[in-house]
Amino acid sequence: MAAKISLSRYLVEQQRMEGHIPAELRLLLEVVARASKSISQSVNKGALGDVMGGADSENIQGEMQKKLDIIANEVLIEANEWGGHLAAMASEEMEGIYVVPNRYPQGEYLLLFDPLDGSSNIDVNVSIGTIFSVLKKPEGVGVSEQDFLQPGCKQVAAGYCIFGPQTTLALTVGDGVVMFTLDREQGSFILTEENVRIPDDTQEFAINMSNMRHWDAPIKRYIDECLQGTEGPRGKDFNMRWIASMVADVHRILTRGGIFMYPWDKREPGKPGKLRLMYEANPMSWLIEQAGGAATNGKTRILDLQPTKLHERVSVILGSKNEVERVTAYHSEAVDGAAVV
Ligand code: AHG
Ligand code: MN
Ligand code: MN
C-alpha cells in the first residue's frame, strides 16, 4: 500500500521543488492547518461546548456575530501571530488590520480570512468552514491597510477548510488544487485528492432563489432558461442546490462541477454584492480557476479586480467554465443593448 502523504510532507516536498513554496510560506500554511484543526474541534463540540448561538455583538459589516465567528477569529490570530512568517492579518470579523505585535518577529506575508463561513448554519449542524488567502507584503517599512489592497491574481496561496461530515482542507499555491482529509486518530491532514478538475459543463446551479425578484435581467435569463429544462433553449434539465455556506457550495463544485452565483441585486443597488472580495471571492475564485473553472462578477474576472477597501463586496459567479462564460456573455449582451429577457 502506498504511504500516506501528510500535509506536512506534501509542503516539505513542494518546498524542495525549485520555484514552488518558500520555507516561510510552508510554515504559514502549516499554522493555518493547525488552526483549522483547532476550529474543527470547537465546531464538533456543538451543544456540549460553549460554542453555539449568538455573541451579542456586531461585526464591522453590521452582521450579528456568532460565538464561533469570534472563537475561530481568535484561534487564527493566536496561532499565526508569533511564528515570524506574517506581517499582518485581516479578517471579515475585524474592522482594521491586525499587525503582528512588536514582541514577535515580522515576516513578509499577509494573511486574510473569513474565520467562519456559513455562520447561519452553525446552529443547524450544516457544513461550515474557514476560508483563507495569502498575499506577499509589498516592499517597504511597516505595514498598512493599503498593502492588502492587491488584486486576487497576486495571491500566493489560498484555500479553505470545510467542517462537514469530513474535515477537508483544499489548497492552491498556483499549481492546481489539492485536498487533504483530517485523520482524527492521527491528528493530521492526509492528501486525498490531487489535480482537482471541474468539468466544463454542468446541470447543477446554486443561487438563493428567494432573491429572484430582485435580480438583474442577465441572471433572470440564465436561471429562467435552466428552469425550462428539456423544453427550453438549453435542452436539458437542471438540478439546484443552495447550502448558504459558500465553502460548502464551492466544495461541491470542486468535487463534481456546477455553478454558484451570489449576484448584485436591486435590494441595495449601491452594494456591489453580498460576498466579500478579499476573504471569500478571491480565494475561492483562485481555487476554481486552478481547477479549470472560471470566476467573474458578470463583467470582469474576479482575480483582476483592484480592491479599493478591505471589506469590499462583490458580485460572484463561479464554477464550471462554460456556464460561467454563458452568464458573463448574457451580461455583456445586456450592456450592448441586445434583447435580454
Ligand atoms: P458568512 O457566514 O461568512 O457571513 O458568509 C455567508 C455567506 C456565504 O457563505 C453564503 O453563500 C451566503 O452568505 C448565504 O447568504 P443568504 O443567507 O443570503 O443565502
Ligand atoms: Mn463567509
Ligand atoms: Mn464569516
Coordinates of N, CA and C in Angstrom, one line a residue, residues 117 126-128 162 243 245-253 284:
D117 N -17.1 30.7 7.7 CA -18.1 30.9 6.6 C -19.3 30.1 6.8
V126 N -25.1 22.2 9.9 CA -24.8 22.0 8.4 C -23.4 22.5 8.2
S127 N -22.7 22.0 7.1 CA -21.3 22.3 6.9 C -21.0 23.8 6.9
I128 N -19.9 24.1 7.5 CA -19.4 25.5 7.5 C -17.9 25.4 7.3
I162 N -13.2 22.9 5.2 CA -14.6 22.7 5.4 C -14.9 21.7 6.6
I243 N -26.7 25.8 -0.2 CA -26.4 25.4 1.2 C -26.3 26.6 2.1
S245 N -23.7 28.2 2.8 CA -22.3 28.2 3.2 C -21.5 28.2 1.9
M246 N -20.9 29.3 1.5 CA -20.2 29.3 0.2 C -19.1 28.2 0.2
V247 N -18.5 28.0 1.3 CA -17.5 27.0 1.4 C -18.0 25.6 1.0
A248 N -19.3 25.3 1.4 CA -19.8 24.0 1.1 C -20.3 24.0 -0.4
D249 N -20.8 25.1 -0.9 CA -21.2 25.1 -2.3 C -20.0 25.0 -3.2
V250 N -18.9 25.7 -2.8 CA -17.7 25.6 -3.7 C -17.1 24.2 -3.6
H251 N -17.1 23.6 -2.4 CA -16.6 22.3 -2.2 C -17.3 21.3 -3.2
R252 N -18.6 21.4 -3.2 CA -19.4 20.6 -4.1 C -19.0 20.8 -5.6
I253 N -18.8 22.1 -5.9 CA -18.4 22.4 -7.3 C -17.0 21.8 -7.6
M284 N -11.7 31.8 -3.3 CA -12.5 30.8 -3.9 C -12.3 30.9 -5.4

